[in-house]
PDB file of N, CA, C and O in Angstrom:
ATOM      1  N   UNK A   1       0.839  -1.179   0.000  1.00 78.00           N
ATOM      2  CA  UNK A   1       0.000   0.000   0.000  1.00 78.00           C
ATOM      3  C   UNK A   1       0.885   1.243   0.000  1.00 78.00           C
ATOM      4  O   UNK A   1       1.921   1.281   0.655  1.00 78.00           O
ATOM      5  N   UNK A   2       0.469   2.241  -0.737  1.00 86.00           N
ATOM      6  CA  UNK A   2       1.173   3.519  -0.779  1.00 86.00           C
ATOM      7  C   UNK A   2       0.279   4.570  -0.154  1.00 86.00           C
ATOM      8  O   UNK A   2      -0.912   4.650  -0.454  1.00 86.00           O
ATOM      9  N   UNK A   3       0.858   5.392   0.715  1.00 88.00           N
ATOM     10  CA  UNK A   3       0.130   6.470   1.379  1.00 88.00           C
ATOM     11  C   UNK A   3       0.916   7.758   1.194  1.00 88.00           C
ATOM     12  O   UNK A   3       2.119   7.795   1.462  1.00 88.00           O
ATOM     13  N   UNK A   4       0.244   8.798   0.733  1.00 94.00           N
ATOM     14  CA  UNK A   4       0.891  10.099   0.569  1.00 94.00           C
ATOM     15  C   UNK A   4       0.635  10.925   1.819  1.00 94.00           C
ATOM     16  O   UNK A   4      -0.494  11.011   2.302  1.00 94.00           O
ATOM     17  N   UNK A   5       1.708  11.503   2.337  1.00 95.00           N
ATOM     18  CA  UNK A   5       1.624  12.391   3.498  1.00 95.00           C
ATOM     19  C   UNK A   5       2.321  13.697   3.138  1.00 95.00           C
ATOM     20  O   UNK A   5       3.209  13.720   2.301  1.00 95.00           O
ATOM     21  N   UNK A   6       1.909  14.746   3.808  1.00 95.00           N
ATOM     22  CA  UNK A   6       2.552  16.051   3.650  1.00 95.00           C
ATOM     23  C   UNK A   6       2.470  16.770   4.981  1.00 95.00           C
ATOM     24  O   UNK A   6       1.685  16.395   5.856  1.00 95.00           O
ATOM     25  N   UNK A   7       3.281  17.803   5.128  1.00 94.00           N
ATOM     26  CA  UNK A   7       3.071  18.624   6.309  1.00 94.00           C
ATOM     27  C   UNK A   7       2.110  19.753   5.939  1.00 94.00           C
ATOM     28  O   UNK A   7       1.793  19.953   4.770  1.00 94.00           O
ATOM     29  N   UNK A   8       1.644  20.453   6.935  1.00 94.00           N
ATOM     30  CA  UNK A   8       0.558  21.414   6.730  1.00 94.00           C
ATOM     31  C   UNK A   8       0.948  22.660   5.944  1.00 94.00           C
ATOM     32  O   UNK A   8       0.093  23.473   5.635  1.00 94.00           O
ATOM     33  N   UNK A   9       2.203  22.781   5.566  1.00 92.00           N
ATOM     34  CA  UNK A   9       2.609  23.924   4.744  1.00 92.00           C
ATOM     35  C   UNK A   9       2.531  23.616   3.249  1.00 92.00           C
ATOM     36  O   UNK A   9       2.962  24.412   2.429  1.00 92.00           O
ATOM     37  N   UNK A  10       1.939  22.492   2.885  1.00 93.00           N
ATOM     38  CA  UNK A  10       1.939  22.053   1.484  1.00 93.00           C
ATOM     39  C   UNK A  10       1.054  22.911   0.579  1.00 93.00           C
ATOM     40  O   UNK A  10       1.167  22.829  -0.632  1.00 93.00           O
ATOM     41  N   UNK A  11       0.148  23.709   1.120  1.00 87.00           N
ATOM     42  CA  UNK A  11      -0.729  24.579   0.332  1.00 87.00           C
ATOM     43  C   UNK A  11      -1.682  23.831  -0.594  1.00 87.00           C
ATOM     44  O   UNK A  11      -2.099  24.366  -1.610  1.00 87.00           O
ATOM     45  N   UNK A  12      -2.025  22.602  -0.264  1.00 94.00           N
ATOM     46  CA  UNK A  12      -3.044  21.884  -1.023  1.00 94.00           C
ATOM     47  C   UNK A  12      -4.401  22.176  -0.403  1.00 94.00           C
ATOM     48  O   UNK A  12      -4.532  22.249   0.811  1.00 94.00           O
ATOM     49  N   UNK A  13      -5.399  22.322  -1.244  1.00 93.00           N
ATOM     50  CA  UNK A  13      -6.743  22.600  -0.733  1.00 93.00           C
ATOM     51  C   UNK A  13      -7.307  21.357  -0.047  1.00 93.00           C
ATOM     52  O   UNK A  13      -6.862  20.230  -0.294  1.00 93.00           O
ATOM     53  N   UNK A  14      -8.307  21.571   0.804  1.00 93.00           N
ATOM     54  CA  UNK A  14      -8.970  20.449   1.458  1.00 93.00           C
ATOM     55  C   UNK A  14      -9.561  19.496   0.421  1.00 93.00           C
ATOM     56  O   UNK A  14      -9.558  18.284   0.619  1.00 93.00           O
ATOM     57  N   UNK A  15     -10.048  20.042  -0.681  1.00 96.00           N
ATOM     58  CA  UNK A  15     -10.629  19.215  -1.726  1.00 96.00           C
ATOM     59  C   UNK A  15      -9.584  18.281  -2.344  1.00 96.00           C
ATOM     60  O   UNK A  15      -9.844  17.104  -2.568  1.00 96.00           O
ATOM     61  N   UNK A  16      -8.403  18.801  -2.623  1.00 97.00           N
ATOM     62  CA  UNK A  16      -7.333  17.985  -3.209  1.00 97.00           C
ATOM     63  C   UNK A  16      -6.865  16.937  -2.205  1.00 97.00           C
ATOM     64  O   UNK A  16      -6.647  15.771  -2.558  1.00 97.00           O
ATOM     65  N   UNK A  17      -6.722  17.340  -0.942  1.00 96.00           N
ATOM     66  CA  UNK A  17      -6.307  16.387   0.090  1.00 96.00           C
ATOM     67  C   UNK A  17      -7.285  15.223   0.180  1.00 96.00           C
ATOM     68  O   UNK A  17      -6.882  14.058   0.227  1.00 96.00           O
ATOM     69  N   UNK A  18      -8.571  15.540   0.176  1.00 96.00           N
ATOM     70  CA  UNK A  18      -9.594  14.510   0.276  1.00 96.00           C
ATOM     71  C   UNK A  18      -9.636  13.645  -0.991  1.00 96.00           C
ATOM     72  O   UNK A  18      -9.707  12.421  -0.910  1.00 96.00           O
ATOM     73  N   UNK A  19      -9.573  14.279  -2.143  1.00 97.00           N
ATOM     74  CA  UNK A  19      -9.663  13.565  -3.415  1.00 97.00           C
ATOM     75  C   UNK A  19      -8.558  12.506  -3.543  1.00 97.00           C
ATOM     76  O   UNK A  19      -8.778  11.417  -4.064  1.00 97.00           O
ATOM     77  N   UNK A  20      -7.363  12.845  -3.057  1.00 96.00           N
ATOM     78  CA  UNK A  20      -6.208  11.960  -3.215  1.00 96.00           C
ATOM     79  C   UNK A  20      -5.833  11.242  -1.914  1.00 96.00           C
ATOM     80  O   UNK A  20      -4.779  10.606  -1.852  1.00 96.00           O
ATOM     81  N   UNK A  21      -6.682  11.370  -0.889  1.00 94.00           N
ATOM     82  CA  UNK A  21      -6.454  10.728   0.402  1.00 94.00           C
ATOM     83  C   UNK A  21      -5.060  11.038   0.951  1.00 94.00           C
ATOM     84  O   UNK A  21      -4.309  10.152   1.349  1.00 94.00           O
ATOM     85  N   UNK A  22      -4.707  12.317   0.941  1.00 96.00           N
ATOM     86  CA  UNK A  22      -3.419  12.780   1.451  1.00 96.00           C
ATOM     87  C   UNK A  22      -3.602  13.192   2.907  1.00 96.00           C
ATOM     88  O   UNK A  22      -4.482  13.986   3.231  1.00 96.00           O
ATOM     89  N   UNK A  23      -2.769  12.649   3.777  1.00 95.00           N
ATOM     90  CA  UNK A  23      -2.830  12.987   5.199  1.00 95.00           C
ATOM     91  C   UNK A  23      -1.848  14.114   5.505  1.00 95.00           C
ATOM     92  O   UNK A  23      -0.769  14.191   4.916  1.00 95.00           O
ATOM     93  N   UNK A  24      -2.248  14.972   6.451  1.00 94.00           N
ATOM     94  CA  UNK A  24      -1.405  16.095   6.847  1.00 94.00           C
ATOM     95  C   UNK A  24      -0.862  15.909   8.254  1.00 94.00           C
ATOM     96  O   UNK A  24      -1.584  15.513   9.160  1.00 94.00           O
ATOM     97  N   UNK A  25       0.401  16.240   8.413  1.00 96.00           N
ATOM     98  CA  UNK A  25       1.022  16.360   9.724  1.00 96.00           C
ATOM     99  C   UNK A  25       1.125  17.858  10.001  1.00 96.00           C
ATOM    100  O   UNK A  25       1.710  18.599   9.212  1.00 96.00           O
ATOM    101  N   UNK A  26       0.530  18.303  11.080  1.00 95.00           N
ATOM    102  CA  UNK A  26       0.441  19.742  11.355  1.00 95.00           C
ATOM    103  C   UNK A  26       1.681  20.301  12.031  1.00 95.00           C
ATOM    104  O   UNK A  26       2.165  19.733  13.011  1.00 95.00           O
ATOM    105  N   UNK A  27       2.159  21.413  11.493  1.00 96.00           N
ATOM    106  CA  UNK A  27       3.188  22.157  12.184  1.00 96.00           C
ATOM    107  C   UNK A  27       2.562  22.838  13.392  1.00 96.00           C
ATOM    108  O   UNK A  27       1.351  23.078  13.410  1.00 96.00           O
ATOM    109  N   UNK A  28       3.366  23.149  14.383  1.00 96.00           N
ATOM    110  CA  UNK A  28       2.873  23.952  15.490  1.00 96.00           C
ATOM    111  C   UNK A  28       3.258  25.401  15.234  1.00 96.00           C
ATOM    112  O   UNK A  28       4.303  25.693  14.647  1.00 96.00           O
ATOM    113  N   UNK A  29       2.388  26.294  15.645  1.00 97.00           N
ATOM    114  CA  UNK A  29       2.632  27.732  15.500  1.00 97.00           C
ATOM    115  C   UNK A  29       2.491  28.348  16.878  1.00 97.00           C
ATOM    116  O   UNK A  29       1.454  28.207  17.529  1.00 97.00           O
ATOM    117  N   UNK A  30       3.537  29.016  17.329  1.00 98.00           N
ATOM    118  CA  UNK A  30       3.520  29.710  18.621  1.00 98.00           C
ATOM    119  C   UNK A  30       3.230  31.183  18.341  1.00 98.00           C
ATOM    120  O   UNK A  30       4.038  31.881  17.745  1.00 98.00           O
ATOM    121  N   UNK A  31       2.040  31.601  18.752  1.00 97.00           N
ATOM    122  CA  UNK A  31       1.634  32.997  18.570  1.00 97.00           C
ATOM    123  C   UNK A  31       1.495  33.619  19.944  1.00 97.00           C
ATOM    124  O   UNK A  31       0.541  33.351  20.668  1.00 97.00           O
ATOM    125  N   UNK A  32       2.515  34.388  20.301  1.00 96.00           N
ATOM    126  CA  UNK A  32       2.563  35.085  21.588  1.00 96.00           C
ATOM    127  C   UNK A  32       2.260  34.147  22.761  1.00 96.00           C
ATOM    128  O   UNK A  32       1.472  34.443  23.645  1.00 96.00           O
ATOM    129  N   UNK A  33       2.923  32.977  22.741  1.00 96.00           N
ATOM    130  CA  UNK A  33       2.803  32.029  23.838  1.00 96.00           C
ATOM    131  C   UNK A  33       1.664  31.031  23.718  1.00 96.00           C
ATOM    132  O   UNK A  33       1.587  30.077  24.482  1.00 96.00           O
ATOM    133  N   UNK A  34       0.787  31.215  22.770  1.00 97.00           N
ATOM    134  CA  UNK A  34      -0.318  30.283  22.530  1.00 97.00           C
ATOM    135  C   UNK A  34       0.093  29.347  21.391  1.00 97.00           C
ATOM    136  O   UNK A  34       0.508  29.805  20.333  1.00 97.00           O
ATOM    137  N   UNK A  35      -0.021  28.034  21.628  1.00 97.00           N
ATOM    138  CA  UNK A  35       0.387  27.047  20.628  1.00 97.00           C
ATOM    139  C   UNK A  35      -0.838  26.565  19.844  1.00 97.00           C
ATOM    140  O   UNK A  35      -1.844  26.166  20.420  1.00 97.00           O
ATOM    141  N   UNK A  36      -0.727  26.614  18.531  1.00 97.00           N
ATOM    142  CA  UNK A  36      -1.786  26.168  17.628  1.00 97.00           C
ATOM    143  C   UNK A  36      -1.225  25.082  16.720  1.00 97.00           C
ATOM    144  O   UNK A  36      -0.047  25.118  16.357  1.00 97.00           O
ATOM    145  N   UNK A  37      -2.055  24.141  16.317  1.00 96.00           N
ATOM    146  CA  UNK A  37      -1.685  23.161  15.293  1.00 96.00           C
ATOM    147  C   UNK A  37      -2.230  23.686  13.966  1.00 96.00           C
ATOM    148  O   UNK A  37      -3.438  23.909  13.833  1.00 96.00           O
ATOM    149  N   UNK A  38      -1.329  23.887  13.029  1.00 96.00           N
ATOM    150  CA  UNK A  38      -1.691  24.448  11.724  1.00 96.00           C
ATOM    151  C   UNK A  38      -2.755  23.602  11.042  1.00 96.00           C
ATOM    152  O   UNK A  38      -2.637  22.386  10.942  1.00 96.00           O
ATOM    153  N   UNK A  39      -3.826  24.271  10.597  1.00 94.00           N
ATOM    154  CA  UNK A  39      -4.951  23.674   9.882  1.00 94.00           C
ATOM    155  C   UNK A  39      -5.790  22.735  10.746  1.00 94.00           C
ATOM    156  O   UNK A  39      -6.653  22.045  10.242  1.00 94.00           O
ATOM    157  N   UNK A  40      -5.526  22.723  12.061  1.00 95.00           N
ATOM    158  CA  UNK A  40      -6.372  21.992  13.008  1.00 95.00           C
ATOM    159  C   UNK A  40      -6.992  22.996  13.965  1.00 95.00           C
ATOM    160  O   UNK A  40      -8.208  23.113  14.057  1.00 95.00           O
ATOM    161  N   UNK A  41      -6.127  23.732  14.695  1.00 97.00           N
ATOM    162  CA  UNK A  41      -6.591  24.736  15.656  1.00 97.00           C
ATOM    163  C   UNK A  41      -6.724  26.120  15.042  1.00 97.00           C
ATOM    164  O   UNK A  41      -7.406  26.985  15.590  1.00 97.00           O
ATOM    165  N   UNK A  42      -6.044  26.330  13.935  1.00 96.00           N
ATOM    166  CA  UNK A  42      -6.064  27.644  13.278  1.00 96.00           C
ATOM    167  C   UNK A  42      -5.928  27.431  11.769  1.00 96.00           C
ATOM    168  O   UNK A  42      -5.125  26.610  11.327  1.00 96.00           O
ATOM    169  N   UNK A  43      -6.745  28.137  11.022  1.00 94.00           N
ATOM    170  CA  UNK A  43      -6.710  28.055   9.560  1.00 94.00           C
ATOM    171  C   UNK A  43      -5.797  29.152   9.007  1.00 94.00           C
ATOM    172  O   UNK A  43      -5.588  30.175   9.666  1.00 94.00           O
ATOM    173  N   UNK A  44      -5.256  28.954   7.813  1.00 92.00           N
ATOM    174  CA  UNK A  44      -4.348  29.957   7.249  1.00 92.00           C
ATOM    175  C   UNK A  44      -4.931  31.372   7.218  1.00 92.00           C
ATOM    176  O   UNK A  44      -4.233  32.343   7.555  1.00 92.00           O
ATOM    177  N   UNK A  45      -6.196  31.526   6.846  1.00 94.00           N
ATOM    178  CA  UNK A  45      -6.795  32.867   6.800  1.00 94.00           C
ATOM    179  C   UNK A  45      -6.817  33.522   8.181  1.00 94.00           C
ATOM    180  O   UNK A  45      -6.587  34.730   8.302  1.00 94.00           O
ATOM    181  N   UNK A  46      -7.092  32.734   9.229  1.00 96.00           N
ATOM    182  CA  UNK A  46      -7.078  33.270  10.595  1.00 96.00           C
ATOM    183  C   UNK A  46      -5.668  33.736  10.957  1.00 96.00           C
ATOM    184  O   UNK A  46      -5.489  34.806  11.546  1.00 96.00           O
ATOM    185  N   UNK A  47      -4.691  32.899  10.642  1.00 95.00           N
ATOM    186  CA  UNK A  47      -3.299  33.215  10.943  1.00 95.00           C
ATOM    187  C   UNK A  47      -2.874  34.523  10.277  1.00 95.00           C
ATOM    188  O   UNK A  47      -2.355  35.427  10.921  1.00 95.00           O
ATOM    189  N   UNK A  48      -3.114  34.621   8.977  1.00 94.00           N
ATOM    190  CA  UNK A  48      -2.703  35.827   8.252  1.00 94.00           C
ATOM    191  C   UNK A  48      -3.462  37.059   8.744  1.00 94.00           C
ATOM    192  O   UNK A  48      -2.910  38.159   8.764  1.00 94.00           O
ATOM    193  N   UNK A  49      -4.697  36.880   9.174  1.00 95.00           N
ATOM    194  CA  UNK A  49      -5.468  37.993   9.717  1.00 95.00           C
ATOM    195  C   UNK A  49      -4.920  38.518  11.032  1.00 95.00           C
ATOM    196  O   UNK A  49      -5.105  39.685  11.371  1.00 95.00           O
ATOM    197  N   UNK A  50      -4.230  37.673  11.791  1.00 94.00           N
ATOM    198  CA  UNK A  50      -3.666  38.062  13.086  1.00 94.00           C
ATOM    199  C   UNK A  50      -2.335  38.794  12.975  1.00 94.00           C
ATOM    200  O   UNK A  50      -1.957  39.535  13.879  1.00 94.00           O
ATOM    201  N   UNK A  51      -1.603  38.556  11.903  1.00 93.00           N
ATOM    202  CA  UNK A  51      -0.210  38.990  11.828  1.00 93.00           C
ATOM    203  C   UNK A  51       0.011  40.468  12.109  1.00 93.00           C
ATOM    204  O   UNK A  51       0.940  40.830  12.831  1.00 93.00           O
ATOM    205  N   UNK A  52      -0.795  41.309  11.545  1.00 92.00           N
ATOM    206  CA  UNK A  52      -0.571  42.752  11.679  1.00 92.00           C
ATOM    207  C   UNK A  52      -0.676  43.233  13.128  1.00 92.00           C
ATOM    208  O   UNK A  52       0.030  44.154  13.532  1.00 92.00           O
ATOM    209  N   UNK A  53      -1.524  42.600  13.910  1.00 94.00           N
ATOM    210  CA  UNK A  53      -1.761  43.053  15.285  1.00 94.00           C
ATOM    211  C   UNK A  53      -0.798  42.445  16.306  1.00 94.00           C
ATOM    212  O   UNK A  53      -0.821  42.836  17.473  1.00 94.00           O
ATOM    213  N   UNK A  54       0.070  41.539  15.901  1.00 95.00           N
ATOM    214  CA  UNK A  54       0.949  40.860  16.851  1.00 95.00           C
ATOM    215  C   UNK A  54       2.123  41.738  17.259  1.00 95.00           C
ATOM    216  O   UNK A  54       2.680  42.471  16.450  1.00 95.00           O
ATOM    217  N   UNK A  55       2.515  41.621  18.528  1.00 94.00           N
ATOM    218  CA  UNK A  55       3.681  42.365  19.005  1.00 94.00           C
ATOM    219  C   UNK A  55       4.973  41.562  18.837  1.00 94.00           C
ATOM    220  O   UNK A  55       6.059  42.125  18.870  1.00 94.00           O
ATOM    221  N   UNK A  56       4.865  40.241  18.659  1.00 94.00           N
ATOM    222  CA  UNK A  56       6.025  39.374  18.443  1.00 94.00           C
ATOM    223  C   UNK A  56       5.811  38.573  17.153  1.00 94.00           C
ATOM    224  O   UNK A  56       4.679  38.269  16.799  1.00 94.00           O
ATOM    225  N   UNK A  57       6.924  38.210  16.509  1.00 95.00           N
ATOM    226  CA  UNK A  57       6.826  37.353  15.335  1.00 95.00           C
ATOM    227  C   UNK A  57       6.471  35.938  15.780  1.00 95.00           C
ATOM    228  O   UNK A  57       7.061  35.418  16.729  1.00 95.00           O
ATOM    229  N   UNK A  58       5.523  35.290  15.106  1.00 97.00           N
ATOM    230  CA  UNK A  58       5.208  33.898  15.428  1.00 97.00           C
ATOM    231  C   UNK A  58       6.393  32.993  15.079  1.00 97.00           C
ATOM    232  O   UNK A  58       7.219  33.328  14.226  1.00 97.00           O
ATOM    233  N   UNK A  59       6.460  31.854  15.747  1.00 97.00           N
ATOM    234  CA  UNK A  59       7.456  30.842  15.413  1.00 97.00           C
ATOM    235  C   UNK A  59       6.731  29.540  15.105  1.00 97.00           C
ATOM    236  O   UNK A  59       5.586  29.344  15.512  1.00 97.00           O
ATOM    237  N   UNK A  60       7.408  28.671  14.373  1.00 96.00           N
ATOM    238  CA  UNK A  60       6.806  27.390  14.010  1.00 96.00           C
ATOM    239  C   UNK A  60       7.693  26.247  14.447  1.00 96.00           C
ATOM    240  O   UNK A  60       8.892  26.422  14.679  1.00 96.00           O
ATOM    241  N   UNK A  61       7.093  25.073  14.561  1.00 96.00           N
ATOM    242  CA  UNK A  61       7.838  23.865  14.893  1.00 96.00           C
ATOM    243  C   UNK A  61       7.387  22.737  13.990  1.00 96.00           C
ATOM    244  O   UNK A  61       6.249  22.706  13.525  1.00 96.00           O
ATOM    245  N   UNK A  62       8.293  21.826  13.743  1.00 95.00           N
ATOM    246  CA  UNK A  62       7.995  20.681  12.886  1.00 95.00           C
ATOM    247  C   UNK A  62       6.948  19.777  13.537  1.00 95.00           C
ATOM    248  O   UNK A  62       6.832  19.737  14.758  1.00 95.00           O
ATOM    249  N   UNK A  63       6.217  19.018  12.722  1.00 94.00           N
ATOM    250  CA  UNK A  63       5.323  18.005  13.289  1.00 94.00           C
ATOM    251  C   UNK A  63       6.150  16.996  14.083  1.00 94.00           C
ATOM    252  O   UNK A  63       7.292  16.702  13.738  1.00 94.00           O
ATOM    253  N   UNK A  64       5.557  16.465  15.118  1.00 90.00           N
ATOM    254  CA  UNK A  64       6.287  15.507  15.948  1.00 90.00           C
ATOM    255  C   UNK A  64       6.403  14.160  15.238  1.00 90.00           C
ATOM    256  O   UNK A  64       5.555  13.810  14.395  1.00 90.00           O
ATOM    257  N   UNK A  65       7.423  13.379  15.577  1.00 92.00           N
ATOM    258  CA  UNK A  65       7.518  12.028  15.035  1.00 92.00           C
ATOM    259  C   UNK A  65       6.274  11.201  15.369  1.00 92.00           C
ATOM    260  O   UNK A  65       5.835  10.382  14.557  1.00 92.00           O
ATOM    261  N   UNK A  66       5.691  11.436  16.528  1.00 92.00           N
ATOM    262  CA  UNK A  66       4.478  10.722  16.931  1.00 92.00           C
ATOM    263  C   UNK A  66       3.335  11.006  15.966  1.00 92.00           C
ATOM    264  O   UNK A  66       2.557  10.111  15.629  1.00 92.00           O
ATOM    265  N   UNK A  67       3.225  12.243  15.503  1.00 92.00           N
ATOM    266  CA  UNK A  67       2.164  12.571  14.557  1.00 92.00           C
ATOM    267  C   UNK A  67       2.354  11.831  13.236  1.00 92.00           C
ATOM    268  O   UNK A  67       1.417  11.288  12.667  1.00 92.00           O
ATOM    269  N   UNK A  68       3.599  11.793  12.757  1.00 91.00           N
ATOM    270  CA  UNK A  68       3.871  11.037  11.524  1.00 91.00           C
ATOM    271  C   UNK A  68       3.586   9.552  11.728  1.00 91.00           C
ATOM    272  O   UNK A  68       3.001   8.895  10.869  1.00 91.00           O
ATOM    273  N   UNK A  69       3.957   9.020  12.873  1.00 92.00           N
ATOM    274  CA  UNK A  69       3.728   7.605  13.163  1.00 92.00           C
ATOM    275  C   UNK A  69       2.230   7.288  13.186  1.00 92.00           C
ATOM    276  O   UNK A  69       1.803   6.256  12.659  1.00 92.00           O
ATOM    277  N   UNK A  70       1.429   8.181  13.745  1.00 91.00           N
ATOM    278  CA  UNK A  70      -0.013   7.931  13.775  1.00 91.00           C
ATOM    279  C   UNK A  70      -0.600   7.940  12.365  1.00 91.00           C
ATOM    280  O   UNK A  70      -1.553   7.200  12.075  1.00 91.00           O
ATOM    281  N   UNK A  71      -0.059   8.733  11.459  1.00 90.00           N
ATOM    282  CA  UNK A  71      -0.517   8.733  10.065  1.00 90.00           C
ATOM    283  C   UNK A  71      -0.145   7.417   9.398  1.00 90.00           C
ATOM    284  O   UNK A  71      -0.952   6.817   8.689  1.00 90.00           O
ATOM    285  N   UNK A  72       1.051   6.954   9.656  1.00 87.00           N
ATOM    286  CA  UNK A  72       1.519   5.710   9.045  1.00 87.00           C
ATOM    287  C   UNK A  72       0.679   4.523   9.510  1.00 87.00           C
ATOM    288  O   UNK A  72       0.334   3.651   8.714  1.00 87.00           O
ATOM    289  N   UNK A  73       0.337   4.518  10.793  1.00 85.00           N
ATOM    290  CA  UNK A  73      -0.461   3.407  11.321  1.00 85.00           C
ATOM    291  C   UNK A  73      -1.851   3.483  10.777  1.00 85.00           C
ATOM    292  O   UNK A  73      -2.557   2.586  10.555  1.00 85.00           O
TER     293      UNK A  73
END
Protein backbone atom coordinates (compact mmCIF):
# COMPACT_ATOMS: atom_id res chain seq x y z
CA UNK A 1 0.00 0.00 0.00
CA UNK A 2 1.17 3.52 -0.78
CA UNK A 3 0.13 6.47 1.38
CA UNK A 4 0.89 10.10 0.57
CA UNK A 5 1.62 12.39 3.50
CA UNK A 6 2.55 16.05 3.65
CA UNK A 7 3.07 18.62 6.31
CA UNK A 8 0.56 21.41 6.73
CA UNK A 9 2.61 23.92 4.74
CA UNK A 10 1.94 22.05 1.48
CA UNK A 11 -0.73 24.58 0.33
CA UNK A 12 -3.04 21.88 -1.02
CA UNK A 13 -6.74 22.60 -0.73
CA UNK A 14 -8.97 20.45 1.46
CA UNK A 15 -10.63 19.21 -1.73
CA UNK A 16 -7.33 17.98 -3.21
CA UNK A 17 -6.31 16.39 0.09
CA UNK A 18 -9.59 14.51 0.28
CA UNK A 19 -9.66 13.57 -3.42
CA UNK A 20 -6.21 11.96 -3.21
CA UNK A 21 -6.45 10.73 0.40
CA UNK A 22 -3.42 12.78 1.45
CA UNK A 23 -2.83 12.99 5.20
CA UNK A 24 -1.40 16.09 6.85
CA UNK A 25 1.02 16.36 9.72
CA UNK A 26 0.44 19.74 11.36
CA UNK A 27 3.19 22.16 12.18
CA UNK A 28 2.87 23.95 15.49
CA UNK A 29 2.63 27.73 15.50
CA UNK A 30 3.52 29.71 18.62
CA UNK A 31 1.63 33.00 18.57
CA UNK A 32 2.56 35.09 21.59
CA UNK A 33 2.80 32.03 23.84
CA UNK A 34 -0.32 30.28 22.53
CA UNK A 35 0.39 27.05 20.63
CA UNK A 36 -1.79 26.17 17.63
CA UNK A 37 -1.69 23.16 15.29
CA UNK A 38 -1.69 24.45 11.72
CA UNK A 39 -4.95 23.67 9.88
CA UNK A 40 -6.37 21.99 13.01
CA UNK A 41 -6.59 24.74 15.66
CA UNK A 42 -6.06 27.64 13.28
CA UNK A 43 -6.71 28.06 9.56
CA UNK A 44 -4.35 29.96 7.25
CA UNK A 45 -6.79 32.87 6.80
CA UNK A 46 -7.08 33.27 10.59
CA UNK A 47 -3.30 33.21 10.94
CA UNK A 48 -2.70 35.83 8.25
CA UNK A 49 -5.47 37.99 9.72
CA UNK A 50 -3.67 38.06 13.09
CA UNK A 51 -0.21 38.99 11.83
CA UNK A 52 -0.57 42.75 11.68
CA UNK A 53 -1.76 43.05 15.29
CA UNK A 54 0.95 40.86 16.85
CA UNK A 55 3.68 42.37 19.01
CA UNK A 56 6.02 39.37 18.44
CA UNK A 57 6.83 37.35 15.33
CA UNK A 58 5.21 33.90 15.43
CA UNK A 59 7.46 30.84 15.41
CA UNK A 60 6.81 27.39 14.01
CA UNK A 61 7.84 23.87 14.89
CA UNK A 62 8.00 20.68 12.89
CA UNK A 63 5.32 18.01 13.29
CA UNK A 64 6.29 15.51 15.95
CA UNK A 65 7.52 12.03 15.04
CA UNK A 66 4.48 10.72 16.93
CA UNK A 67 2.16 12.57 14.56
CA UNK A 68 3.87 11.04 11.52
CA UNK A 69 3.73 7.61 13.16
CA UNK A 70 -0.01 7.93 13.78
CA UNK A 71 -0.52 8.73 10.06
CA UNK A 72 1.52 5.71 9.04
CA UNK A 73 -0.46 3.41 11.32
